[in-house]
Coordinates of C-alpha atoms in Angstrom, one line a residue:
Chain Q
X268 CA -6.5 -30.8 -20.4
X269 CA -4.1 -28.1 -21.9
X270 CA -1.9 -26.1 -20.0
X271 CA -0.6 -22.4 -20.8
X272 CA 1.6 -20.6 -19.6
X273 CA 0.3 -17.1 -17.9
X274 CA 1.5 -13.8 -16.6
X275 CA -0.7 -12.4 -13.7
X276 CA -0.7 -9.0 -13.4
X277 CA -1.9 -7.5 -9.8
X278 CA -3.5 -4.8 -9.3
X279 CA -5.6 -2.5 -6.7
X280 CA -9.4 -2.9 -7.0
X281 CA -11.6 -0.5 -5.1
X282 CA -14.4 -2.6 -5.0
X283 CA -12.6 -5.2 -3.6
X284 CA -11.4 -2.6 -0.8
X285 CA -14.9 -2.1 -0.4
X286 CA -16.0 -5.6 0.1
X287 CA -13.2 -6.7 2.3
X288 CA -14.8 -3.8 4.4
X289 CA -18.2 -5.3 4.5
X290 CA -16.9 -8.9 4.7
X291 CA -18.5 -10.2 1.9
X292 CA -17.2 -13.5 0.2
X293 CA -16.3 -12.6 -3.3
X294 CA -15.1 -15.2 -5.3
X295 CA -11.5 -14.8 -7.4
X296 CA -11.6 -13.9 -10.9
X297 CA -9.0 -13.1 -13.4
X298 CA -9.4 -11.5 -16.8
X299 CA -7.5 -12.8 -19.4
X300 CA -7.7 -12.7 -23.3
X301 CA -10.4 -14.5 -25.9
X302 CA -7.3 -16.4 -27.4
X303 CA -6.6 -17.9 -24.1
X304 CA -9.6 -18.5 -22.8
X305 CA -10.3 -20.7 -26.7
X306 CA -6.7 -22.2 -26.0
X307 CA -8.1 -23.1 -22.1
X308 CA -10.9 -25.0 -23.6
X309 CA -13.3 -22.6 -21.4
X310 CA -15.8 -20.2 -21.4
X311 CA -16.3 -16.7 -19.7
X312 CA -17.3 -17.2 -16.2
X313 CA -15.5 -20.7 -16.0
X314 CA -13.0 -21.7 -13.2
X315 CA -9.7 -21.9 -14.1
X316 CA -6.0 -23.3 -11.9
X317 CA -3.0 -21.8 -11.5
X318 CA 0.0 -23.6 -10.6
X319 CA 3.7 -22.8 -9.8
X320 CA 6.3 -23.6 -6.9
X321 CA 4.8 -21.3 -4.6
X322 CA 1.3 -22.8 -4.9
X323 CA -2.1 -22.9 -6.6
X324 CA -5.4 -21.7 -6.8
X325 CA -8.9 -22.1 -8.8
X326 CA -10.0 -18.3 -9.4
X327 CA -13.1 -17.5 -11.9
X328 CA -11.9 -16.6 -15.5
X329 CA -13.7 -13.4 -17.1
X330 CA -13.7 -12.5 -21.0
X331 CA -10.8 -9.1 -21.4
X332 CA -11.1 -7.9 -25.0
X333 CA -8.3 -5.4 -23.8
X334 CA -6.1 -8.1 -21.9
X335 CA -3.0 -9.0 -24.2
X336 CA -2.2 -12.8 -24.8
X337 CA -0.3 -14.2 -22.3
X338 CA -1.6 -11.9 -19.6
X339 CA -3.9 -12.7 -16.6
X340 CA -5.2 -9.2 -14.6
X341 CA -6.3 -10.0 -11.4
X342 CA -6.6 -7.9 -8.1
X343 CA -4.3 -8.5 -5.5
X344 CA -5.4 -10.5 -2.5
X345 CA -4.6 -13.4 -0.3
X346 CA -5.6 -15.5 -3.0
X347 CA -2.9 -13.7 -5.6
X348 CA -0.7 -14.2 -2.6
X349 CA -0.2 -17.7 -2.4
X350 CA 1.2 -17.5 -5.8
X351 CA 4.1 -14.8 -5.1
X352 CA 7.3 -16.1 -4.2
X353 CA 10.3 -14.3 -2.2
X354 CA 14.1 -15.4 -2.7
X355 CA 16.2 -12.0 -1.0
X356 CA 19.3 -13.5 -2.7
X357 CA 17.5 -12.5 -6.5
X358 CA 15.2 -10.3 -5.6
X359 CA 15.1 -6.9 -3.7
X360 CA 10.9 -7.6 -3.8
X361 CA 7.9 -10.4 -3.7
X362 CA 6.9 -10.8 -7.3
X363 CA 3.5 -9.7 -6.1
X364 CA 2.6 -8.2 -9.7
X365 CA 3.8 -10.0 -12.2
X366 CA 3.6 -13.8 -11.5
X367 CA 4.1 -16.3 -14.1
X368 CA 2.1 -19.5 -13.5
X369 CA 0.6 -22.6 -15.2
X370 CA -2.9 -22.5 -15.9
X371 CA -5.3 -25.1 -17.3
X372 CA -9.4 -25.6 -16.6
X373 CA -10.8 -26.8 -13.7
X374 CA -12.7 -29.3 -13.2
X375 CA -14.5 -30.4 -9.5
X376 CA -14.1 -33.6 -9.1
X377 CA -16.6 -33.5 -6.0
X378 CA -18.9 -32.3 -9.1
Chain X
X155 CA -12.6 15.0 22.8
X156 CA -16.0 15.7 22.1
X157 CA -19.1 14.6 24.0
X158 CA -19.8 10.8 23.8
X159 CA -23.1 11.7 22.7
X160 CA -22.7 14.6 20.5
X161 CA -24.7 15.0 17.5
X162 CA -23.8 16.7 13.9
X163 CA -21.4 17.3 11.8
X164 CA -17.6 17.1 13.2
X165 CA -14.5 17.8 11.0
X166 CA -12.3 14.7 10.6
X167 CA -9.3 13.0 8.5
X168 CA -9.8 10.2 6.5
X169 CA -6.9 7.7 7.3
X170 CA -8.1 5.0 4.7
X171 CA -5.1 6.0 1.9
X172 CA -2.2 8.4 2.1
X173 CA -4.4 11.2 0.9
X174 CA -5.3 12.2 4.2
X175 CA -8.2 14.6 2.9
X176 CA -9.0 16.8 6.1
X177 CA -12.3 18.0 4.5
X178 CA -14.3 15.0 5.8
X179 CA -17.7 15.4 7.6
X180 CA -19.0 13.0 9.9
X181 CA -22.1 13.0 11.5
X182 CA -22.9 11.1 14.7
X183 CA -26.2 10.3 16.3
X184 CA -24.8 8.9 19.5
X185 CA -21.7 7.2 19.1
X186 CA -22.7 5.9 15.8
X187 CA -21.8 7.3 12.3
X188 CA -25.0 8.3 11.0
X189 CA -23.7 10.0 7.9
X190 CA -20.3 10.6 6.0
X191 CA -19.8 13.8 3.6
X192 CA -16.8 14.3 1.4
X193 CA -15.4 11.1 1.8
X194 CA -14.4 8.5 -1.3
X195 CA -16.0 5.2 -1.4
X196 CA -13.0 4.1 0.0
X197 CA -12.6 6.1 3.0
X198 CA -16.0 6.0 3.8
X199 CA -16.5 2.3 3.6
X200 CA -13.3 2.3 6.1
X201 CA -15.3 4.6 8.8
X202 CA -18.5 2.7 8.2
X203 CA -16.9 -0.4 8.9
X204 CA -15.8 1.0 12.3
X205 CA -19.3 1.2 13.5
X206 CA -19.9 -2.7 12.4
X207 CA -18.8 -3.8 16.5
X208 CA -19.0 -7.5 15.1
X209 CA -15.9 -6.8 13.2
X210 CA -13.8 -5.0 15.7
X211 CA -10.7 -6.7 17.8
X212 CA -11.2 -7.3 21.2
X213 CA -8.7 -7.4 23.8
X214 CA -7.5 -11.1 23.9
X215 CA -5.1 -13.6 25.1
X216 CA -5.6 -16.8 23.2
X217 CA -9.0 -16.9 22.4
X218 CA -10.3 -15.6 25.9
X219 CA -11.8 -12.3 26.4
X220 CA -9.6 -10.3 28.8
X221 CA -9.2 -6.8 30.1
X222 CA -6.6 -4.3 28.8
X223 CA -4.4 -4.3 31.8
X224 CA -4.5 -8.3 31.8
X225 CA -3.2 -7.9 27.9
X226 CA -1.1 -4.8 28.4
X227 CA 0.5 -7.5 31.5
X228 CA 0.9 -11.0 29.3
X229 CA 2.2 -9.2 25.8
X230 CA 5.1 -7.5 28.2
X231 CA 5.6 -10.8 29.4
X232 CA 5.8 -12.1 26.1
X233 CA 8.2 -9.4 24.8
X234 CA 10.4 -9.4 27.8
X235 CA 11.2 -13.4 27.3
X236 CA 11.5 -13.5 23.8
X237 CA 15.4 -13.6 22.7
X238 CA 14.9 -12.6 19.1
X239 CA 11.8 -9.8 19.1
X240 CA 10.4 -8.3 15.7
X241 CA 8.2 -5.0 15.9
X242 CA 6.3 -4.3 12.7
X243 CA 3.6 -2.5 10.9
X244 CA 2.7 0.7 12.5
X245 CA 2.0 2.2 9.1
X246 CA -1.6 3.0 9.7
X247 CA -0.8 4.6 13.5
X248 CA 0.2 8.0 14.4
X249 CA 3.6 9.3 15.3
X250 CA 3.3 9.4 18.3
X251 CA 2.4 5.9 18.8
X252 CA 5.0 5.3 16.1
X253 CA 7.7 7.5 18.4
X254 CA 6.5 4.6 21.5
X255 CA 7.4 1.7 18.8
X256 CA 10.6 2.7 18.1
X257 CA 11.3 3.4 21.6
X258 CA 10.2 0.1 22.8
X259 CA 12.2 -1.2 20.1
X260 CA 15.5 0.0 21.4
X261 CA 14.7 -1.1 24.8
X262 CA 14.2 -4.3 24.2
X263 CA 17.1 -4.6 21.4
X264 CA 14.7 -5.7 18.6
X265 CA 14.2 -5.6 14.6
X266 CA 12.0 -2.7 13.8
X267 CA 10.6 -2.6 9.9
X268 CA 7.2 -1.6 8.5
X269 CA 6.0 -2.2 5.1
X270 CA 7.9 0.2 3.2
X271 CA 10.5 -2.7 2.8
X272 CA 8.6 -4.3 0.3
X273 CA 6.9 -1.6 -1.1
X274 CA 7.8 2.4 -1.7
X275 CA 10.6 2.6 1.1
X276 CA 13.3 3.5 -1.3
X277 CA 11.5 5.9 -3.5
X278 CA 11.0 7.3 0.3
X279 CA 14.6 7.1 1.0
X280 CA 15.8 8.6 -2.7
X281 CA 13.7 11.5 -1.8
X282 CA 14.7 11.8 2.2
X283 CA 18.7 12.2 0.7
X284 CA 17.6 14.8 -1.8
X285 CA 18.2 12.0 -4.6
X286 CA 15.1 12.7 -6.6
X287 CA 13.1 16.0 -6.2
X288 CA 9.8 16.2 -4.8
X289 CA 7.2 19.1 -4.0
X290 CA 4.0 19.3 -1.9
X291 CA 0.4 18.5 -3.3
X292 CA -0.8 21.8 -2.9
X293 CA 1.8 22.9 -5.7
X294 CA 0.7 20.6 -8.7
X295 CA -1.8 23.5 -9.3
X296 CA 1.2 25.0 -11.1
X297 CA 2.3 22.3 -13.2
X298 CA 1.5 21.6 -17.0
X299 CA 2.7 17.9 -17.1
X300 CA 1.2 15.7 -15.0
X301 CA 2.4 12.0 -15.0
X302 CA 0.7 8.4 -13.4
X303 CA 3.8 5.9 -13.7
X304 CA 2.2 2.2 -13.0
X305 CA -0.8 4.1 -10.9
X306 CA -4.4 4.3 -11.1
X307 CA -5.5 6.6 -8.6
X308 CA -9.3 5.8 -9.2
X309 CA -8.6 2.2 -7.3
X310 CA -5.5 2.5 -5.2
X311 CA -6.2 6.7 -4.2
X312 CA -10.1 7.4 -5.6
X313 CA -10.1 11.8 -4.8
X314 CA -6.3 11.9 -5.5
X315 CA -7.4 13.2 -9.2
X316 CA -10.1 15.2 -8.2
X317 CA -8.3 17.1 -4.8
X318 CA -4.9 17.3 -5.8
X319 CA -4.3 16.7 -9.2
X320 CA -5.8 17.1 -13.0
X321 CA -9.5 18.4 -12.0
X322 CA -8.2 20.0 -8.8
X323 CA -5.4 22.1 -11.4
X324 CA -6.4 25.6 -11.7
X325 CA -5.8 25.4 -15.9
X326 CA -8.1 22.0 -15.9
X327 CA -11.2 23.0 -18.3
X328 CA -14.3 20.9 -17.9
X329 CA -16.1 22.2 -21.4
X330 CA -14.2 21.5 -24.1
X331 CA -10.5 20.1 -24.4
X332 CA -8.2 22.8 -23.8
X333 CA -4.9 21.3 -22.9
X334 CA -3.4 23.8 -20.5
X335 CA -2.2 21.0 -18.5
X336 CA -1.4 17.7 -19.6
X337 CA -2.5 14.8 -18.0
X338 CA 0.3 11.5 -19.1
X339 CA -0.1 7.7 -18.3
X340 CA 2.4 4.6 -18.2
X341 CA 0.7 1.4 -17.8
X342 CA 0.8 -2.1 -18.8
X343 CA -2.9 -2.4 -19.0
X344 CA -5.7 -0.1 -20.0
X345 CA -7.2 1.6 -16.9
X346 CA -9.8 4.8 -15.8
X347 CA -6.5 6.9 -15.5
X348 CA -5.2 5.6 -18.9
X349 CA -8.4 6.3 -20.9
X350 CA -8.5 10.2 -19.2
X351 CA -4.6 10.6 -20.1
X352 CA -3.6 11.5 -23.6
X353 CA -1.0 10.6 -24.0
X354 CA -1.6 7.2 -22.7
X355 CA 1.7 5.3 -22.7
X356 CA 1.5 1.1 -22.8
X357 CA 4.0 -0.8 -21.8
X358 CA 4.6 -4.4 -21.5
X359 CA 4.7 -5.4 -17.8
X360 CA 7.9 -5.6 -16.0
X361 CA 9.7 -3.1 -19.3
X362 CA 9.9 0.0 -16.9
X363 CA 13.2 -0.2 -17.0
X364 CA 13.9 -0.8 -20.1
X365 CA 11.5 2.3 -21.0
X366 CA 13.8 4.6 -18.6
X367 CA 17.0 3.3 -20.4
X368 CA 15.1 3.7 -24.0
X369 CA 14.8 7.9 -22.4
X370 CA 18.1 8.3 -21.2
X371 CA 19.6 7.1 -24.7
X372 CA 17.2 9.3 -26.4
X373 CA 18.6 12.1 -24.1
X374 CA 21.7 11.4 -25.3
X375 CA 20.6 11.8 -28.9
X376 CA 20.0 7.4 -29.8
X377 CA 16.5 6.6 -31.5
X378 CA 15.4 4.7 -28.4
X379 CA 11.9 4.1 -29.7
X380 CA 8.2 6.4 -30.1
X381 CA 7.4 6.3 -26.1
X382 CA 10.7 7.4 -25.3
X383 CA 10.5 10.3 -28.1
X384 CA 7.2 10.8 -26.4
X385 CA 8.4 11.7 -23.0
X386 CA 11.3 13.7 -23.6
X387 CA 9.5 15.8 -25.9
X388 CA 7.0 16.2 -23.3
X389 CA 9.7 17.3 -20.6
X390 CA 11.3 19.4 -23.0
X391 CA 8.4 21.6 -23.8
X392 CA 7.0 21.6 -19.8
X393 CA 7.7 24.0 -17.1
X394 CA 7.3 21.6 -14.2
X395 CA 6.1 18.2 -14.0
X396 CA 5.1 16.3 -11.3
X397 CA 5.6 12.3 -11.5
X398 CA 3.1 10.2 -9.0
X399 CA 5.2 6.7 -8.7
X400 CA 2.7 3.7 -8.4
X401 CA 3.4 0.5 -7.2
X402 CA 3.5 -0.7 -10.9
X403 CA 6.9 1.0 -11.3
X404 CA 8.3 -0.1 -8.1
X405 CA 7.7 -3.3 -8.7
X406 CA 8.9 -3.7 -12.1
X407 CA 12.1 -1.7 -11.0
X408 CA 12.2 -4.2 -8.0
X409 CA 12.6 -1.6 -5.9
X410 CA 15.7 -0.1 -6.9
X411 CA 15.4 3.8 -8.0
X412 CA 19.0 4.4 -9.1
X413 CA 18.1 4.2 -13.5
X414 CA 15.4 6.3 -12.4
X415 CA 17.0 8.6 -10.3
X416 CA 19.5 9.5 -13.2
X417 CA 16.4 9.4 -15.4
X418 CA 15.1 12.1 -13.6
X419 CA 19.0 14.5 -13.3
X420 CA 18.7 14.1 -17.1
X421 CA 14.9 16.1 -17.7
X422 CA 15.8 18.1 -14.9
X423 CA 17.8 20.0 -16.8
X424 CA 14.7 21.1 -18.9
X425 CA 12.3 21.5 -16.8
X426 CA 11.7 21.4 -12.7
X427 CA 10.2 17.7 -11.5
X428 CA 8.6 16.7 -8.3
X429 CA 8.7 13.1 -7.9
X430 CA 5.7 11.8 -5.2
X431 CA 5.5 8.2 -3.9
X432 CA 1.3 6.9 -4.2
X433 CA 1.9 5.7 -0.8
X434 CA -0.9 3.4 0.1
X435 CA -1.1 2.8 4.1
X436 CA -1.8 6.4 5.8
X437 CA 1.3 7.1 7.6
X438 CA 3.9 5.2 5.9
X439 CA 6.1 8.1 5.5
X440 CA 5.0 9.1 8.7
X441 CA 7.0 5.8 9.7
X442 CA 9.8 6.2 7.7
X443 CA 10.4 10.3 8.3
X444 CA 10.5 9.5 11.8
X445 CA 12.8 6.3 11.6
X446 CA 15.0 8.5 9.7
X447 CA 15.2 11.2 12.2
X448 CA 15.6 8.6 15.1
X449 CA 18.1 6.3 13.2
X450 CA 19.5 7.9 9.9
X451 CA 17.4 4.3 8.1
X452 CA 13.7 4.3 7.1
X453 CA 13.2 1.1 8.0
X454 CA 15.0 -2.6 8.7
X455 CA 16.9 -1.2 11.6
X456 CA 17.9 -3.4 14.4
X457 CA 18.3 -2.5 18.0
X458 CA 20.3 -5.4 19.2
X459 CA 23.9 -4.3 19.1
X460 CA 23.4 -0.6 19.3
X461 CA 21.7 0.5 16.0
X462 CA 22.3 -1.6 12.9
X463 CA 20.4 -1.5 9.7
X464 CA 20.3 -3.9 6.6
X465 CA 18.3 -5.8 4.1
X466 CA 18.5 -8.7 6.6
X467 CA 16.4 -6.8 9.0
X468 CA 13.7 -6.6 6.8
X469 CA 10.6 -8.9 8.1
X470 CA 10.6 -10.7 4.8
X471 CA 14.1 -11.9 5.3
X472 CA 13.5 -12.5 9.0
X473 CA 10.6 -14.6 8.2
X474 CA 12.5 -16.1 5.5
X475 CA 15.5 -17.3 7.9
X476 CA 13.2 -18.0 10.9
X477 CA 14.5 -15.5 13.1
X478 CA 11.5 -14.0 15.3
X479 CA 10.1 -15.8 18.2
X480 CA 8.1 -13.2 18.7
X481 CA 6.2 -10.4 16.6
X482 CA 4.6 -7.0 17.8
X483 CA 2.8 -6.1 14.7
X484 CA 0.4 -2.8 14.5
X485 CA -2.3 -2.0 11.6
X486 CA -1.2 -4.5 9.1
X487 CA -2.0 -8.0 8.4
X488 CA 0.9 -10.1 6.8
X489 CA -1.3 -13.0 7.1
X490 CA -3.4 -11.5 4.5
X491 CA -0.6 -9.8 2.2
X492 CA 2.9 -11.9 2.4
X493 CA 3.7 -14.4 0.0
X494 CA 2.2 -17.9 1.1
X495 CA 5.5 -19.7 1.9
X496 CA 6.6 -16.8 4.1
X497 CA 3.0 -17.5 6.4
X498 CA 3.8 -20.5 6.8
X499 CA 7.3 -19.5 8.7
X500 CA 5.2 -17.1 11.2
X501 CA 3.0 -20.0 12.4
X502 CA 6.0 -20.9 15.2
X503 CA 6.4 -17.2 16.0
X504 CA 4.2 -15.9 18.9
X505 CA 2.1 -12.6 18.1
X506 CA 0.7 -9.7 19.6
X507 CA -1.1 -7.2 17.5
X508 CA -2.9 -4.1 17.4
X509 CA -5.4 -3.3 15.0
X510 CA -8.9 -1.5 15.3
X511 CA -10.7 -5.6 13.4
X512 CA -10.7 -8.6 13.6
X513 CA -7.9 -10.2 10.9
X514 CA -6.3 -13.2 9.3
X515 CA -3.2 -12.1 11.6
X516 CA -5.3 -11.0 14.8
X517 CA -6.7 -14.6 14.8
X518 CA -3.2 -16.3 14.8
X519 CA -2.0 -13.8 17.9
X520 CA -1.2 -15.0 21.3
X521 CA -2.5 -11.4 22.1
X522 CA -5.2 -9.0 20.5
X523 CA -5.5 -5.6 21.0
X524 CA -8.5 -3.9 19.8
X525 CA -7.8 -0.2 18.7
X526 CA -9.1 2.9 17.9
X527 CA -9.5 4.0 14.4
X528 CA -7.2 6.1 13.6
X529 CA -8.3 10.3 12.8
X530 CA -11.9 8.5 14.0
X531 CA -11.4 7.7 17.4
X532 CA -7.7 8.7 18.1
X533 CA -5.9 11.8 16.8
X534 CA -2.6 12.0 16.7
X535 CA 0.0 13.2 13.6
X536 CA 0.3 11.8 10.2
X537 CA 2.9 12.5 7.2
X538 CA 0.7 12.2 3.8
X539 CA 2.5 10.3 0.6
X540 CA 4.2 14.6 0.3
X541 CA 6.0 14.3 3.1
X542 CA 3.4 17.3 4.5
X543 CA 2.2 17.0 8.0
X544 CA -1.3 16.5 8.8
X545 CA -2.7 16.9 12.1
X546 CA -5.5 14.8 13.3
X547 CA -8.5 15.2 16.4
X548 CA -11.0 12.3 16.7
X549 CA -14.0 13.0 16.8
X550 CA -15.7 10.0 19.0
X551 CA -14.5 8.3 21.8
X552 CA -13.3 5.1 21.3
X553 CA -11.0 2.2 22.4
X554 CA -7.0 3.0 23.6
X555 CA -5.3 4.0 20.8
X556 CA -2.2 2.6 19.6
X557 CA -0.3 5.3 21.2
X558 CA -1.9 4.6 24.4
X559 CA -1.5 1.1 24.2
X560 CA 2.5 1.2 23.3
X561 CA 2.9 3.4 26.3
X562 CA 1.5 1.3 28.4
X563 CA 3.4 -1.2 27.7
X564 CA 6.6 0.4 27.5
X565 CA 6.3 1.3 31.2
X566 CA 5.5 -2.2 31.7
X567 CA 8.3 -3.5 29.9
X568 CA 11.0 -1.1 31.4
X569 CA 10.2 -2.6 35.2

């Protein structure tokens, strides 16, 4: 299966606010570009990893006209989370919006 | 406080963002919220969520159900034999019950930092020293620039538009497009705020700083590029602009303000700027004012040898070194928002927390405090995201308050 190379980009979702609230389960997604969903080898709505040092995770992966190559938008959560890394001697911050990870499909092997 | 079971509408302040909007009805039918006017979808789904009992915090030791003196009795206990103590959090808590952190803090000689470390603390701190400029909310009526820098106030502040800034602005026009003020956006991505803003300025993520650079060269007459041209042509021809700094910007700058600071000396001398943080948790600034007063630092101050601050005392690098054996944390949940690896290093530290629900970090604690909800059930004093002071009443009764609950155990722990 290929692999690319992604930047996620975090953001704030209101909806999200709104469903943590309510504890519903929502499941990940990310919105990334028709180039690199083709390049994937997956379609809108299909689960997709992301790997780096810090960790990975399978998040849902949703058709962005507007998202550039390259790019992954996805709002910030625990999930996002286990992605950001922390060094204090180079960096004053987390990386918590702009992480750069490995993606490739996912398949369930538990089908 | 009002009557347990008083009925209609009571005045209250919505605590769910920085905003603080005090124009929030609720109405009760017994104790329970029947009915929510004025409120965003953000703050009202924060009140409504107070009334879902399932979700609120208990008091707890372990697992067991306890009372509040048998908690207020085992977390002093706790605190009092822990060689290395780390008080956190207390963003989403009143002053006063921030006042009883600190003050427990340099009683027992431990780390105090709140989430302002790793987020808008030293946009806080540039504008505490007079380093960047700022105004109140209530004087953006009388600007005609209006800038969102790596902010979209529909998500992170959803009335922030609407009571403080472009529709609230006494020039704004709803028929037609008569651009009395200007409404400007710098983003990496397209967003509500970016499609209202014209212009709307993309940037590639992280190139904030190369974007302030590309301005101060063109300030200094270089060809730095069309979104540089852009902005200083904007500043030049303004009266007063007002810049809202998202967490998009302070991110990408990694937290440091100085290129932006200088940024901002250079327009200055066209036109009057007010630079305002879109603080996220309610009384951030609150936290960091008061720190300030107390301590001269907003934040990773250490009350073991006399007062001490430094990036060492932040929680991350606390975490990161294993320091803590023990954690008072209030109204956050780092279990929820730290990096992964960092979690990891608090599953040896023992915690007591404080929050109104039940959380990722409340379910890992030696000892739970269920609160009161802030400007719901407790009132108190708050510092919105410019610097202004808002009081709060509550306007049900509720659980101990944070306040309450610190005092408590300050007497406890100075036996």
């Amino acid at each position: 299966m290929p692999q690319i190379p992604l930047i996620i980009i975090t953001y704030r979702d209101v909806f999200q606010w709104v469903a943590n609230q309510r504890r519903v389960e929502h499941l990940p997604s990310v919105r990334i570009s028709e180039s690199d969903l083709n390049e994937l080898g997956i379609a809108d709505g299909d689960r997709v990893k992301f790997s780096n040092a810090a960790g990975s995770i399978v998040v849902q992966a949703k058709l962005d006209q507007d998202c550039r190559r390259g790019f992954g938008y996805m709002p910030i959560s625990p999930y996002s989370n286990r992605l950001v890394s922390y060094d204090g001697s180079r960096a004053r911050l987390p990386n918590f919006k702009r992480i750069e990870v490995l993606a490739q499909a996912y398949c369930d092997e538990t089908g | 406080m009002r009557s347990r079971y008083s009925v209609g509408l009571s005045n209250a302040v919505c605590t769910g963002c920085s905003c603080l909007c005090d124009d929030i009805e609720i109405e009760l039918e017994g104790n329970s919220i029947a009915r929510i006017k004025n409120a965003c979808i953000k703050g009202a789904s924060f009140f409504y969520a107070a009334d879902a009992w399932q979700w609120r915090a208990p008091y707890l030791i372990g697992k067991r159900e306890v009372t509040g003196e048998q908690a207020i009795e085992r977390a002093a206990e706790l605190l009092k034999q822990s060689r290395h103590p780390l008080i956190f959090g207390f963003d989403n808590s009143t002053i006063e019950a921030q006042a009883s952190a600190i003050e427990l803090a340099r009683i027992l000689g431990a780390v105090i930092d709140d989430c302002s470390s790793f987020c808008q603390g030293e946009l806080v701190l540039h504008i505490l020293n007079g380093t960047l400029p700022t105004c109140p909310l209530s004087e953006v009526k009388d600007t005609d620039l209006i800038i969102y820098w790596g902010a979209n106030p529909y998500h992170s502040h959803p009335r922030h538009l609407s009571k403080f800034s472009y529709y609230a602005h006494e020039r704004y026009q709803e028929a037609g497009w008569i651009p009395k003020v200007t409404l400007v956006s710098i983003e990496v991505r397209e967003t509500e705020t970016t499609l209202l803003s014209r212009p709307s300025l993309k940037i590639l993520p992280g190139e904030d700083g190369k974007l302030i650079g590309s301005i101060l060269s063109t300030i200094r007459g270089q060809e730095e590029g069309e979104e540089a041209k852009t902005i200083v042509d904007l500043m030049k021809n303004a009266q007063f602009c007002v810049i809202f700094v998202g967490l998009g910007l302070t991110y990408a700058l990694d937290g440091d303000f100085s290129l932006f600071a200088e940024m901002i000396r250079e327009l200055g001398k066209w036109t009057r700027i007010g630079v305002i943080p879109m603080v996220g948790h309610f009384n951030m600034r609150g936290f960091n004012h008061l720190l300030f007063q107390k301590t001269g630092y907003i934040n990773k101050v250490s009350f073991a040898d006399g007062t001490s601050y430094g990036p060492g005392f932040s929680l991350l690098e606390q975490l990161r070194n294993h320091l803590p054996d023990c954690l008072l944390i209030a109204g956050t949940d780092p279990f929820s928002s730290l990096p992964g690896h960092l979690i990891d290093n608090l599953k040896d530290v023992t915690i007591i927390s404080l929050d109104p629900f039940i959380t990722s970090t409340t379910k890992a604690s030696a000892v739970v405090f269920g609160t009161a909800v802030s400007g719901l059930e407790a009132g108190g004093r708050a510092v919105r995201m410019d610097g202004t002071e808002v009081p709060m009443l509550p306007v049900r009764e509720g659980r101990l308050s944070d306040e309450q609950i610190l005092k408590l155990l300050l007497e406890r722990v100075s036996r």
